[in-house]
Amino acid sequence: MSSPQQKPPAPLRPLPSMIFASRWLQLPLYLGLILAQAVYVFHFWVELVHLIEAAFGNTTALQSLVSSIGYKSDFQVTALNETIIMLVVLALIDVVMISNLLIMVIVGGYETFVSRLHLEDHPDQPEWLSHVNASVLKVKLATAIIGISSIHLLKTFINAANYDLKVLMWQTIIHVVFLLSALAIALTDRLMSHSSDSH
């Protein structure tokens, strides 16, 4: 027995159609985030090239690294040391994590709020995209922000001698606030999902 054919959806009236089409106004925002992603890629490679050049003894690249990470010392820095390498690598990891956050917002936000990407059969479809929605996206973004904040805090602690005690205290407090906020978002999402399942 053949299944009954589904009726095509009725066309929207002009006003609802215009309101629904207004979601495409977000497209320039996501394109702008793609450009921001390109800037991060460029910045990453500039810092990486400086690190490699400094490893081979280029003093100009070394001074550029020292100024970019805010490293200060009682004596003139003439060669790479473990602290500088660690701070530069943490800065590169920070760029990667922010870049991952951008991808999450661009792909997940577009899929959730603008239009379907139809990636179901694509071999490179991100695992998290198959069950993404607004609440899942919020939790993932909060988790990513905690990761970025952790890297910043670690960079500050490694270079703690160059920071005021008040800066160290406030960065720690802000990180704890991020942690509590992410826990609250996850708990709220879990409670809402349980209440919707029970109905």
Tab-separated table of C-alpha atoms in Angstrom:
chain	number	residue	atom	x	y	z
A	1	MET	CA	0.000	0.000	0.000
A	2	SER	CA	1.526	3.278	-1.098
A	3	SER	CA	1.913	6.012	1.470
A	4	PRO	CA	-0.224	9.097	0.909
A	5	GLN	CA	1.591	11.929	-0.783
A	6	GLN	CA	2.356	14.881	1.439
A	7	LYS	CA	0.772	18.137	0.469
A	8	PRO	CA	3.204	20.891	-0.444
A	9	PRO	CA	3.416	23.567	2.274
A	10	ALA	CA	1.060	26.475	1.791
A	11	PRO	CA	2.805	29.674	0.701
A	12	LEU	CA	3.325	32.198	3.462
A	13	ARG	CA	1.434	35.459	3.490
A	14	PRO	CA	3.524	38.542	2.593
A	15	LEU	CA	4.190	39.766	6.145
A	16	PRO	CA	5.198	36.375	7.652
A	17	SER	CA	7.238	35.714	4.508
A	18	MET	CA	9.128	39.006	4.928
A	19	ILE	CA	9.701	38.346	8.653
A	20	PHE	CA	10.974	34.830	7.950
A	21	ALA	CA	13.217	36.091	5.122
A	22	SER	CA	14.761	38.635	7.512
A	23	ARG	CA	16.953	35.809	8.874
A	24	TRP	CA	19.156	36.344	5.803
A	25	LEU	CA	20.205	39.677	7.311
A	26	GLN	CA	22.518	37.588	9.499
A	27	LEU	CA	24.451	36.391	6.452
A	28	PRO	CA	26.800	39.450	6.351
A	29	LEU	CA	27.557	38.832	10.046
A	30	TYR	CA	28.705	35.261	9.368
A	31	LEU	CA	30.697	36.420	6.326
A	32	GLY	CA	32.356	39.010	8.589
A	33	LEU	CA	33.278	36.270	11.052
A	34	ILE	CA	34.867	34.323	8.174
A	35	LEU	CA	37.018	37.389	7.432
A	36	ALA	CA	37.915	37.589	11.140
A	37	GLN	CA	38.933	33.925	10.905
A	38	ALA	CA	41.253	34.807	8.004
A	39	VAL	CA	42.855	37.551	10.129
A	40	TYR	CA	43.463	35.017	12.918
A	41	VAL	CA	45.064	32.592	10.440
A	42	PHE	CA	47.384	35.369	9.214
A	43	HIS	CA	48.256	36.371	12.799
A	44	PHE	CA	48.988	32.731	13.700
A	45	TRP	CA	51.439	32.315	10.828
A	46	VAL	CA	53.166	35.643	11.551
A	47	GLU	CA	53.774	34.577	15.163
A	48	LEU	CA	54.874	31.079	14.117
A	49	VAL	CA	57.347	32.459	11.555
A	50	HIS	CA	58.745	34.828	14.217
A	51	LEU	CA	59.155	31.894	16.608
A	52	ILE	CA	61.026	29.825	14.008
A	53	GLU	CA	63.227	32.789	13.033
A	54	ALA	CA	63.981	33.509	16.710
A	55	ALA	CA	64.937	29.861	17.214
A	56	PHE	CA	67.574	30.340	14.480
A	57	GLY	CA	68.965	33.444	16.208
A	58	ASN	CA	67.086	36.301	14.513
A	59	THR	CA	67.104	39.054	17.168
A	60	THR	CA	64.497	41.203	15.360
A	61	ALA	CA	62.000	38.313	15.394
A	62	LEU	CA	62.874	37.632	19.042
A	63	GLN	CA	62.170	41.236	20.058
A	64	SER	CA	58.902	41.123	18.135
A	65	LEU	CA	57.875	37.994	20.064
A	66	VAL	CA	58.913	39.498	23.406
A	67	SER	CA	56.848	42.638	22.782
A	68	SER	CA	53.816	40.723	21.475
A	69	ILE	CA	53.574	38.450	24.545
A	70	GLY	CA	54.313	41.296	26.992
A	71	TYR	CA	57.333	39.517	28.450
A	72	LYS	CA	59.606	41.650	30.619
A	73	SER	CA	62.914	40.789	32.192
A	74	ASP	CA	65.533	42.502	34.350
A	75	PHE	CA	68.134	41.843	31.647
A	76	GLN	CA	68.208	42.150	27.859
A	77	VAL	CA	66.703	39.096	26.176
A	78	THR	CA	69.156	37.895	23.528
A	79	ALA	CA	67.939	34.342	22.962
A	80	LEU	CA	64.844	32.229	23.314
A	81	ASN	CA	64.255	30.769	26.742
A	82	GLU	CA	61.719	28.232	27.977
A	83	THR	CA	59.351	30.878	29.356
A	84	ILE	CA	59.212	32.818	26.076
A	85	ILE	CA	58.667	29.633	24.056
A	86	MET	CA	55.903	28.545	26.430
A	87	LEU	CA	54.166	31.939	26.267
A	88	VAL	CA	54.364	32.027	22.465
A	89	VAL	CA	53.017	28.462	22.154
A	90	LEU	CA	50.179	29.307	24.549
A	91	ALA	CA	49.411	32.377	22.441
A	92	LEU	CA	49.271	30.157	19.331
A	93	ILE	CA	46.979	27.690	21.142
A	94	ASP	CA	44.827	30.653	22.167
A	95	VAL	CA	44.480	31.679	18.504
A	96	VAL	CA	43.513	28.105	17.548
A	97	MET	CA	40.878	27.910	20.298
A	98	ILE	CA	39.364	31.259	19.324
A	99	SER	CA	39.391	30.071	15.713
A	100	ASN	CA	37.533	26.903	16.785
A	101	LEU	CA	35.023	29.113	18.591
A	102	LEU	CA	34.533	31.144	15.407
A	103	ILE	CA	33.903	27.971	13.380
A	104	MET	CA	31.374	26.823	15.967
A	105	VAL	CA	29.528	30.146	15.794
A	106	ILE	CA	29.686	30.407	11.993
A	107	VAL	CA	28.646	26.843	11.140
A	108	GLY	CA	26.348	26.192	14.100
A	109	GLY	CA	24.759	29.632	14.042
A	110	TYR	CA	24.117	29.555	10.305
A	111	GLU	CA	22.656	26.049	10.525
A	112	THR	CA	20.470	26.976	13.509
A	113	PHE	CA	19.281	30.477	12.642
A	114	VAL	CA	19.618	30.994	8.877
A	115	SER	CA	19.444	27.924	6.647
A	116	ARG	CA	20.261	24.226	6.531
A	117	LEU	CA	23.698	23.309	5.174
A	118	HIS	CA	22.575	19.777	4.149
A	119	LEU	CA	25.775	18.109	5.352
A	120	GLU	CA	24.113	14.838	6.436
A	121	ASP	CA	25.984	12.670	3.892
A	122	HIS	CA	29.196	14.711	3.842
A	123	PRO	CA	32.217	12.745	5.182
A	124	ASP	CA	33.606	15.847	6.913
A	125	GLN	CA	30.419	16.815	8.730
A	126	PRO	CA	31.335	17.819	12.308
A	127	GLU	CA	30.029	15.299	14.845
A	128	TRP	CA	28.433	17.998	17.000
A	129	LEU	CA	26.524	19.531	14.075
A	130	SER	CA	24.169	16.538	13.769
A	131	HIS	CA	22.432	17.449	17.042
A	132	VAL	CA	23.070	21.182	17.231
A	133	ASN	CA	20.376	23.578	18.392
A	134	ALA	CA	20.367	26.907	20.200
A	135	SER	CA	20.790	25.401	23.690
A	136	VAL	CA	23.533	22.958	22.631
A	137	LEU	CA	25.333	25.811	20.879
A	138	LYS	CA	25.193	27.920	24.065
A	139	VAL	CA	26.752	25.136	26.151
A	140	LYS	CA	29.490	24.490	23.572
A	141	LEU	CA	30.284	28.207	23.328
A	142	ALA	CA	30.453	28.513	27.122
A	143	THR	CA	32.832	25.531	27.253
A	144	ALA	CA	35.015	27.040	24.511
A	145	ILE	CA	35.136	30.393	26.341
A	146	ILE	CA	36.277	28.603	29.522
A	147	GLY	CA	39.076	26.945	27.527
A	148	ILE	CA	40.185	30.302	26.114
A	149	SER	CA	40.007	31.909	29.561
A	150	SER	CA	42.118	29.040	30.986
A	151	ILE	CA	44.834	29.659	28.390
A	152	HIS	CA	44.840	33.400	29.171
A	153	LEU	CA	45.040	32.694	32.894
A	154	LEU	CA	47.904	30.236	32.405
A	155	LYS	CA	49.789	32.812	30.299
A	156	THR	CA	49.283	35.370	33.066
A	157	PHE	CA	50.504	32.990	35.794
A	158	ILE	CA	53.617	32.028	33.804
A	159	ASN	CA	54.395	35.722	33.297
A	160	ALA	CA	53.073	36.705	36.770
A	161	ALA	CA	56.110	38.838	37.656
A	162	ASN	CA	55.049	41.365	35.004
A	163	TYR	CA	51.472	41.718	36.303
A	164	ASP	CA	50.023	43.600	39.236
A	165	LEU	CA	48.429	41.525	42.004
A	166	LYS	CA	45.069	43.171	41.266
A	167	VAL	CA	45.245	42.002	37.616
A	168	LEU	CA	46.006	38.433	38.720
A	169	MET	CA	43.138	38.496	41.211
A	170	TRP	CA	40.581	39.865	38.737
A	171	GLN	CA	41.578	37.456	35.974
A	172	THR	CA	41.116	34.557	38.399
A	173	ILE	CA	37.732	35.889	39.559
A	174	ILE	CA	36.552	36.379	35.966
A	175	HIS	CA	37.630	32.821	35.091
A	176	VAL	CA	35.675	31.445	38.063
A	177	VAL	CA	32.635	33.489	36.950
A	178	PHE	CA	32.948	31.926	33.468
A	179	LEU	CA	33.050	28.464	35.071
A	180	LEU	CA	29.962	29.131	37.187
A	181	SER	CA	28.127	30.633	34.210
A	182	ALA	CA	28.857	27.568	32.061
A	183	LEU	CA	27.674	25.269	34.862
A	184	ALA	CA	24.476	27.309	35.216
A	185	ILE	CA	23.844	27.201	31.441
A	186	ALA	CA	24.435	23.428	31.311
A	187	LEU	CA	22.218	22.822	34.354
A	188	THR	CA	19.429	25.007	32.940
A	189	ASP	CA	19.652	23.210	29.598
A	190	ARG	CA	19.491	19.819	31.334
A	191	LEU	CA	16.479	20.828	33.443
A	192	MET	CA	14.665	22.181	30.378
A	193	SER	CA	15.375	19.025	28.364
A	194	HIS	CA	14.094	16.836	31.233
A	195	SER	CA	10.923	18.897	31.582
A	196	SER	CA	10.264	18.734	27.817
A	197	ASP	CA	10.818	14.938	27.828
A	198	SER	CA	8.340	14.459	30.682
A	199	HIS	CA	5.566	16.308	28.823
